[in-house]
Amino acid sequence: MSDELYTKFISLVYQRTGIAYENNKKYYVQKRIEKQVERLQVNSFNEYYQLLKFSENTAEFDRLMNDLTVNETYFFRDFPQLRNFAEEVLQQVVKEKQKNNDYKIKIWSAACSTGEEPYTLAIILQEMLDEPEKWDLHIIASDINTNVLQSAKIGLYDYRSIRDVPPEYLEKYFTLRNEKYSINASLRRSINFRKINLMDSKAIRDVTGCDFIFCRNVLIYFDDRSREKVLEDFYNSLNPGGFLFLGHSESVGRISSAYKSQRIGDTIVYSTHK
């Protein structure tokens, strides 16, 4: 594949998803394009590019993105941050809500992959809320990758995914079936899975009233322009005083001045100050 055509492919991906692939990723991207070209039996990379760019049906573009965006994840990933959310930030929000007789909590897991993050958050809510049955709990779990979303809905995991789950939670929220761990129905009820492209402002506008957004280890794949757009849309999806959690190597400060950065416990978190 010529450098010129590679640039066209990654520009199309960037334009539609905000994900920025550099020249040093050419081998990674090209191998996945080759796989799709072979599957479709089209005559050239250029013919495949024309198909992606001009087809009214986005199914082929979605298939390519499914191949490009498979990510490693597991339950209770980045435990110190989750502990901080559970023991510090969540409690702060819960106290404020109880003062106002508000018993709704809404969380958006904005790049949920195969579902480990939203199910982890559902476990935390069940464990950390006094009388969780009194609360209206709603977790939106979204991803651009339709393959991982399907896996998340099924909720069946191998040992590698559940290796950091505390034994008492494993017993309480999972059922062992043929050496796989299945999420119990009680956790599934609060989670709504949906496909959302973080560059699709219209889709994000439909996500409102969030107390927390988790978007961890995603913005590292974006450039400053697409990061700024996503952060602006997240800001509008959050309630006043809502919190945004990013990965450790990610920061809001240089990109957006809309958020208030603060240390709560031993973690930096970002909140709205509308």
PDB file of N, CA and C in Angstrom, residues 29-99:
ATOM      1  N   VAL A  29      -2.326  -1.178  10.748  1.00  0.00           N
ATOM      2  CA  VAL A  29      -3.546  -0.825  10.020  1.00  0.00           C
ATOM      3  C   VAL A  29      -3.640  -1.603   8.704  1.00  0.00           C
ATOM      4  N   GLN A  30      -2.520  -1.661   7.982  1.00  0.00           N
ATOM      5  CA  GLN A  30      -2.531  -2.322   6.680  1.00  0.00           C
ATOM      6  C   GLN A  30      -2.899  -3.799   6.797  1.00  0.00           C
ATOM      7  N   LYS A  31      -2.393  -4.498   7.817  1.00  0.00           N
ATOM      8  CA  LYS A  31      -2.714  -5.925   7.974  1.00  0.00           C
ATOM      9  C   LYS A  31      -4.212  -6.131   8.139  1.00  0.00           C
ATOM     10  N   ARG A  32      -4.870  -5.222   8.832  1.00  0.00           N
ATOM     11  CA  ARG A  32      -6.305  -5.345   9.054  1.00  0.00           C
ATOM     12  C   ARG A  32      -7.099  -4.973   7.799  1.00  0.00           C
ATOM     13  N   ILE A  33      -6.572  -4.034   7.041  1.00  0.00           N
ATOM     14  CA  ILE A  33      -7.206  -3.710   5.762  1.00  0.00           C
ATOM     15  C   ILE A  33      -7.050  -4.890   4.796  1.00  0.00           C
ATOM     16  N   GLU A  34      -5.869  -5.486   4.778  1.00  0.00           N
ATOM     17  CA  GLU A  34      -5.632  -6.653   3.906  1.00  0.00           C
ATOM     18  C   GLU A  34      -6.630  -7.770   4.199  1.00  0.00           C
ATOM     19  N   LYS A  35      -6.907  -7.979   5.474  1.00  0.00           N
ATOM     20  CA  LYS A  35      -7.849  -9.025   5.877  1.00  0.00           C
ATOM     21  C   LYS A  35      -9.238  -8.766   5.292  1.00  0.00           C
ATOM     22  N   GLN A  36      -9.668  -7.497   5.324  1.00  0.00           N
ATOM     23  CA  GLN A  36     -10.990  -7.148   4.805  1.00  0.00           C
ATOM     24  C   GLN A  36     -11.024  -7.238   3.272  1.00  0.00           C
ATOM     25  N   VAL A  37      -9.947  -6.809   2.619  1.00  0.00           N
ATOM     26  CA  VAL A  37      -9.857  -6.883   1.154  1.00  0.00           C
ATOM     27  C   VAL A  37      -9.953  -8.338   0.698  1.00  0.00           C
ATOM     28  N   GLU A  38      -9.256  -9.216   1.425  1.00  0.00           N
ATOM     29  CA  GLU A  38      -9.279 -10.641   1.095  1.00  0.00           C
ATOM     30  C   GLU A  38     -10.676 -11.230   1.310  1.00  0.00           C
ATOM     31  N   ARG A  39     -11.324 -10.831   2.410  1.00  0.00           N
ATOM     32  CA  ARG A  39     -12.658 -11.347   2.710  1.00  0.00           C
ATOM     33  C   ARG A  39     -13.653 -10.940   1.629  1.00  0.00           C
ATOM     34  N   LEU A  40     -13.573  -9.699   1.191  1.00  0.00           N
ATOM     35  CA  LEU A  40     -14.522  -9.177   0.197  1.00  0.00           C
ATOM     36  C   LEU A  40     -14.141  -9.555  -1.236  1.00  0.00           C
ATOM     37  N   GLN A  41     -12.871  -9.960  -1.399  1.00  0.00           N
ATOM     38  CA  GLN A  41     -12.344 -10.305  -2.726  1.00  0.00           C
ATOM     39  C   GLN A  41     -12.468  -9.138  -3.716  1.00  0.00           C
ATOM     40  N   VAL A  42     -12.186  -7.939  -3.205  1.00  0.00           N
ATOM     41  CA  VAL A  42     -12.121  -6.780  -4.106  1.00  0.00           C
ATOM     42  C   VAL A  42     -10.745  -6.761  -4.765  1.00  0.00           C
ATOM     43  N   ASN A  43     -10.614  -5.987  -5.835  1.00  0.00           N
ATOM     44  CA  ASN A  43      -9.420  -6.067  -6.677  1.00  0.00           C
ATOM     45  C   ASN A  43      -8.219  -5.302  -6.147  1.00  0.00           C
ATOM     46  N   SER A  44      -8.463  -4.304  -5.293  1.00  0.00           N
ATOM     47  CA  SER A  44      -7.337  -3.466  -4.847  1.00  0.00           C
ATOM     48  C   SER A  44      -7.678  -2.758  -3.551  1.00  0.00           C
ATOM     49  N   PHE A  45      -6.622  -2.238  -2.910  1.00  0.00           N
ATOM     50  CA  PHE A  45      -6.824  -1.413  -1.713  1.00  0.00           C
ATOM     51  C   PHE A  45      -7.661  -0.186  -2.061  1.00  0.00           C
ATOM     52  N   ASN A  46      -7.420   0.378  -3.241  1.00  0.00           N
ATOM     53  CA  ASN A  46      -8.138   1.589  -3.635  1.00  0.00           C
ATOM     54  C   ASN A  46      -9.633   1.314  -3.813  1.00  0.00           C
ATOM     55  N   GLU A  47      -9.958   0.163  -4.376  1.00  0.00           N
ATOM     56  CA  GLU A  47     -11.373  -0.196  -4.546  1.00  0.00           C
ATOM     57  C   GLU A  47     -12.048  -0.341  -3.174  1.00  0.00           C
ATOM     58  N   TYR A  48     -11.337  -0.923  -2.230  1.00  0.00           N
ATOM     59  CA  TYR A  48     -11.869  -1.066  -0.867  1.00  0.00           C
ATOM     60  C   TYR A  48     -12.053   0.311  -0.229  1.00  0.00           C
ATOM     61  N   TYR A  49     -11.083   1.201  -0.443  1.00  0.00           N
ATOM     62  CA  TYR A  49     -11.190   2.562   0.091  1.00  0.00           C
ATOM     63  C   TYR A  49     -12.427   3.278  -0.461  1.00  0.00           C
ATOM     64  N   GLN A  50     -12.646   3.138  -1.775  1.00  0.00           N
ATOM     65  CA  GLN A  50     -13.820   3.772  -2.396  1.00  0.00           C
ATOM     66  C   GLN A  50     -15.118   3.215  -1.808  1.00  0.00           C
ATOM     67  N   LEU A  51     -15.118   1.911  -1.569  1.00  0.00           N
ATOM     68  CA  LEU A  51     -16.293   1.273  -0.956  1.00  0.00           C
ATOM     69  C   LEU A  51     -16.574   1.863   0.426  1.00  0.00           C
ATOM     70  N   LEU A  52     -15.528   1.997   1.246  1.00  0.00           N
ATOM     71  CA  LEU A  52     -15.707   2.560   2.601  1.00  0.00           C
ATOM     72  C   LEU A  52     -16.179   4.008   2.535  1.00  0.00           C
ATOM     73  N   LYS A  53     -15.577   4.762   1.646  1.00  0.00           N
ATOM     74  CA  LYS A  53     -15.831   6.209   1.620  1.00  0.00           C
ATOM     75  C   LYS A  53     -17.215   6.555   1.083  1.00  0.00           C
ATOM     76  N   PHE A  54     -17.667   5.816   0.065  1.00  0.00           N
ATOM     77  CA  PHE A  54     -18.881   6.254  -0.631  1.00  0.00           C
ATOM     78  C   PHE A  54     -20.113   5.394  -0.373  1.00  0.00           C
ATOM     79  N   SER A  55     -19.955   4.258   0.306  1.00  0.00           N
ATOM     80  CA  SER A  55     -21.120   3.417   0.563  1.00  0.00           C
ATOM     81  C   SER A  55     -22.054   4.081   1.569  1.00  0.00           C
ATOM     82  N   GLU A  56     -23.347   4.055   1.276  1.00  0.00           N
ATOM     83  CA  GLU A  56     -24.321   4.609   2.225  1.00  0.00           C
ATOM     84  C   GLU A  56     -24.488   3.705   3.437  1.00  0.00           C
ATOM     85  N   ASN A  57     -24.211   2.425   3.245  1.00  0.00           N
ATOM     86  CA  ASN A  57     -24.264   1.451   4.337  1.00  0.00           C
ATOM     87  C   ASN A  57     -22.911   1.443   5.053  1.00  0.00           C
ATOM     88  N   THR A  58     -22.912   1.660   6.359  1.00  0.00           N
ATOM     89  CA  THR A  58     -21.643   1.750   7.098  1.00  0.00           C
ATOM     90  C   THR A  58     -21.147   0.396   7.601  1.00  0.00           C
ATOM     91  N   ALA A  59     -21.791  -0.691   7.187  1.00  0.00           N
ATOM     92  CA  ALA A  59     -21.449  -2.009   7.747  1.00  0.00           C
ATOM     93  C   ALA A  59     -19.991  -2.371   7.523  1.00  0.00           C
ATOM     94  N   GLU A  60     -19.454  -2.084   6.315  1.00  0.00           N
ATOM     95  CA  GLU A  60     -18.063  -2.451   6.043  1.00  0.00           C
ATOM     96  C   GLU A  60     -17.093  -1.583   6.840  1.00  0.00           C
ATOM     97  N   PHE A  61     -17.414  -0.316   6.979  1.00  0.00           N
ATOM     98  CA  PHE A  61     -16.565   0.558   7.811  1.00  0.00           C
ATOM     99  C   PHE A  61     -16.595   0.068   9.264  1.00  0.00           C
ATOM    100  N   ASP A  62     -17.770  -0.315   9.735  1.00  0.00           N
ATOM    101  CA  ASP A  62     -17.898  -0.834  11.107  1.00  0.00           C
ATOM    102  C   ASP A  62     -17.053  -2.092  11.298  1.00  0.00           C
ATOM    103  N   ARG A  63     -17.034  -2.968  10.274  1.00  0.00           N
ATOM    104  CA  ARG A  63     -16.236  -4.197  10.371  1.00  0.00           C
ATOM    105  C   ARG A  63     -14.751  -3.871  10.497  1.00  0.00           C
ATOM    106  N   LEU A  64     -14.301  -2.905   9.715  1.00  0.00           N
ATOM    107  CA  LEU A  64     -12.887  -2.503   9.808  1.00  0.00           C
ATOM    108  C   LEU A  64     -12.588  -1.940  11.199  1.00  0.00           C
ATOM    109  N   MET A  65     -13.480  -1.104  11.730  1.00  0.00           N
ATOM    110  CA  MET A  65     -13.253  -0.529  13.058  1.00  0.00           C
ATOM    111  C   MET A  65     -13.260  -1.612  14.138  1.00  0.00           C
ATOM    112  N   ASN A  66     -14.086  -2.633  13.959  1.00  0.00           N
ATOM    113  CA  ASN A  66     -14.084  -3.748  14.910  1.00  0.00           C
ATOM    114  C   ASN A  66     -12.708  -4.399  14.968  1.00  0.00           C
ATOM    115  N   ASP A  67     -12.057  -4.477  13.809  1.00  0.00           N
ATOM    116  CA  ASP A  67     -10.728  -5.092  13.748  1.00  0.00           C
ATOM    117  C   ASP A  67      -9.649  -4.167  14.300  1.00  0.00           C
ATOM    118  N   LEU A  68      -9.844  -2.873  14.140  1.00  0.00           N
ATOM    119  CA  LEU A  68      -8.819  -1.912  14.565  1.00  0.00           C
ATOM    120  C   LEU A  68      -8.885  -1.580  16.056  1.00  0.00           C
ATOM    121  N   THR A  69     -10.018  -1.836  16.697  1.00  0.00           N
ATOM    122  CA  THR A  69     -10.214  -1.307  18.058  1.00  0.00           C
ATOM    123  C   THR A  69     -10.449  -2.373  19.121  1.00  0.00           C
ATOM    124  N   VAL A  70      -9.845  -3.529  18.978  1.00  0.00           N
ATOM    125  CA  VAL A  70      -9.971  -4.550  20.020  1.00  0.00           C
ATOM    126  C   VAL A  70      -9.006  -4.199  21.151  1.00  0.00           C
ATOM    127  N   ASN A  71      -9.523  -4.062  22.370  1.00  0.00           N
ATOM    128  CA  ASN A  71      -8.690  -3.615  23.494  1.00  0.00           C
ATOM    129  C   ASN A  71      -8.671  -4.629  24.634  1.00  0.00           C
ATOM    130  N   GLU A  72      -7.556  -4.677  25.321  1.00  0.00           N
ATOM    131  CA  GLU A  72      -7.399  -5.530  26.504  1.00  0.00           C
ATOM    132  C   GLU A  72      -8.066  -4.860  27.706  1.00  0.00           C
ATOM    133  N   THR A  73      -8.887  -5.599  28.403  1.00  0.00           N
ATOM    134  CA  THR A  73      -9.485  -5.073  29.626  1.00  0.00           C
ATOM    135  C   THR A  73      -9.797  -6.224  30.563  1.00  0.00           C
ATOM    136  N   TYR A  74     -10.120  -5.906  31.815  1.00  0.00           N
ATOM    137  CA  TYR A  74     -10.444  -6.938  32.801  1.00  0.00           C
ATOM    138  C   TYR A  74     -11.183  -6.276  33.960  1.00  0.00           C
ATOM    139  N   PHE A  75     -11.808  -7.088  34.800  1.00  0.00           N
ATOM    140  CA  PHE A  75     -12.567  -6.568  35.938  1.00  0.00           C
ATOM    141  C   PHE A  75     -11.636  -5.895  36.947  1.00  0.00           C
ATOM    142  N   PHE A  76     -12.122  -4.792  37.513  1.00  0.00           N
ATOM    143  CA  PHE A  76     -11.406  -4.031  38.535  1.00  0.00           C
ATOM    144  C   PHE A  76     -10.040  -3.548  38.042  1.00  0.00           C
ATOM    145  N   ARG A  77      -9.983  -3.213  36.758  1.00  0.00           N
ATOM    146  CA  ARG A  77      -8.751  -2.647  36.200  1.00  0.00           C
ATOM    147  C   ARG A  77      -8.483  -1.285  36.823  1.00  0.00           C
ATOM    148  N   ASP A  78      -7.232  -1.016  37.132  1.00  0.00           N
ATOM    149  CA  ASP A  78      -6.818   0.196  37.843  1.00  0.00           C
ATOM    150  C   ASP A  78      -7.563   0.300  39.176  1.00  0.00           C
ATOM    151  N   PHE A  79      -7.311  -0.687  40.010  1.00  0.00           N
ATOM    152  CA  PHE A  79      -8.030  -0.804  41.284  1.00  0.00           C
ATOM    153  C   PHE A  79      -7.910   0.447  42.161  1.00  0.00           C
ATOM    154  N   PRO A  80      -6.720   1.092  42.279  1.00  0.00           N
ATOM    155  CA  PRO A  80      -6.641   2.289  43.142  1.00  0.00           C
ATOM    156  C   PRO A  80      -7.641   3.376  42.733  1.00  0.00           C
ATOM    157  N   GLN A  81      -7.815   3.589  41.431  1.00  0.00           N
ATOM    158  CA  GLN A  81      -8.766   4.609  40.984  1.00  0.00           C
ATOM    159  C   GLN A  81     -10.205   4.200  41.315  1.00  0.00           C
ATOM    160  N   LEU A  82     -10.512   2.924  41.106  1.00  0.00           N
ATOM    161  CA  LEU A  82     -11.860   2.439  41.411  1.00  0.00           C
ATOM    162  C   LEU A  82     -12.150   2.496  42.912  1.00  0.00           C
ATOM    163  N   ARG A  83     -11.145   2.184  43.713  1.00  0.00           N
ATOM    164  CA  ARG A  83     -11.318   2.280  45.170  1.00  0.00           C
ATOM    165  C   ARG A  83     -11.598   3.732  45.561  1.00  0.00           C
ATOM    166  N   ASN A  84     -10.886   4.653  44.921  1.00  0.00           N
ATOM    167  CA  ASN A  84     -11.101   6.070  45.186  1.00  0.00           C
ATOM    168  C   ASN A  84     -12.504   6.502  44.785  1.00  0.00           C
ATOM    169  N   PHE A  85     -12.967   6.011  43.633  1.00  0.00           N
ATOM    170  CA  PHE A  85     -14.338   6.287  43.207  1.00  0.00           C
ATOM    171  C   PHE A  85     -15.329   5.759  44.236  1.00  0.00           C
ATOM    172  N   ALA A  86     -15.131   4.509  44.673  1.00  0.00           N
ATOM    173  CA  ALA A  86     -16.087   3.848  45.574  1.00  0.00           C
ATOM    174  C   ALA A  86     -16.110   4.471  46.958  1.00  0.00           C
ATOM    175  N   GLU A  87     -14.930   4.739  47.508  1.00  0.00           N
ATOM    176  CA  GLU A  87     -14.836   5.144  48.918  1.00  0.00           C
ATOM    177  C   GLU A  87     -14.886   6.651  49.124  1.00  0.00           C
ATOM    178  N   GLU A  88     -14.526   7.414  48.093  1.00  0.00           N
ATOM    179  CA  GLU A  88     -14.444   8.876  48.267  1.00  0.00           C
ATOM    180  C   GLU A  88     -15.477   9.613  47.405  1.00  0.00           C
ATOM    181  N   VAL A  89     -15.325   9.508  46.097  1.00  0.00           N
ATOM    182  CA  VAL A  89     -16.122  10.344  45.183  1.00  0.00           C
ATOM    183  C   VAL A  89     -17.593   9.950  45.209  1.00  0.00           C
ATOM    184  N   LEU A  90     -17.866   8.666  45.109  1.00  0.00           N
ATOM    185  CA  LEU A  90     -19.261   8.197  45.135  1.00  0.00           C
ATOM    186  C   LEU A  90     -19.953   8.622  46.422  1.00  0.00           C
ATOM    187  N   GLN A  91     -19.254   8.475  47.538  1.00  0.00           N
ATOM    188  CA  GLN A  91     -19.870   8.828  48.831  1.00  0.00           C
ATOM    189  C   GLN A  91     -20.201  10.312  48.904  1.00  0.00           C
ATOM    190  N   GLN A  92     -19.339  11.123  48.332  1.00  0.00           N
ATOM    191  CA  GLN A  92     -19.561  12.574  48.310  1.00  0.00           C
ATOM    192  C   GLN A  92     -20.832  12.897  47.512  1.00  0.00           C
ATOM    193  N   VAL A  93     -20.984  12.267  46.359  1.00  0.00           N
ATOM    194  CA  VAL A  93     -22.161  12.514  45.516  1.00  0.00           C
ATOM    195  C   VAL A  93     -23.426  11.974  46.182  1.00  0.00           C
ATOM    196  N   VAL A  94     -23.328  10.795  46.779  1.00  0.00           N
ATOM    197  CA  VAL A  94     -24.485  10.173  47.440  1.00  0.00           C
ATOM    198  C   VAL A  94     -25.010  11.063  48.566  1.00  0.00           C
ATOM    199  N   LYS A  95     -24.109  11.628  49.361  1.00  0.00           N
ATOM    200  CA  LYS A  95     -24.535  12.506  50.474  1.00  0.00           C
ATOM    201  C   LYS A  95     -25.312  13.704  49.950  1.00  0.00           C
ATOM    202  N   GLU A  96     -24.806  14.313  48.873  1.00  0.00           N
ATOM    203  CA  GLU A  96     -25.493  15.469  48.283  1.00  0.00           C
ATOM    204  C   GLU A  96     -26.877  15.080  47.751  1.00  0.00           C
ATOM    205  N   LYS A  97     -26.950  13.936  47.107  1.00  0.00           N
ATOM    206  CA  LYS A  97     -28.219  13.481  46.543  1.00  0.00           C
ATOM    207  C   LYS A  97     -29.244  13.209  47.650  1.00  0.00           C
ATOM    208  N   GLN A  98     -28.790  12.577  48.715  1.00  0.00           N
ATOM    209  CA  GLN A  98     -29.712  12.253  49.810  1.00  0.00           C
ATOM    210  C   GLN A  98     -30.277  13.508  50.453  1.00  0.00           C
ATOM    211  N   LYS A  99     -29.472  14.561  50.516  1.00  0.00           N
ATOM    212  CA  LYS A  99     -29.954  15.843  51.052  1.00  0.00           C
ATOM    213  C   LYS A  99     -31.136  16.358  50.231  1.00  0.00           C
TER     214      LYS A  99
END
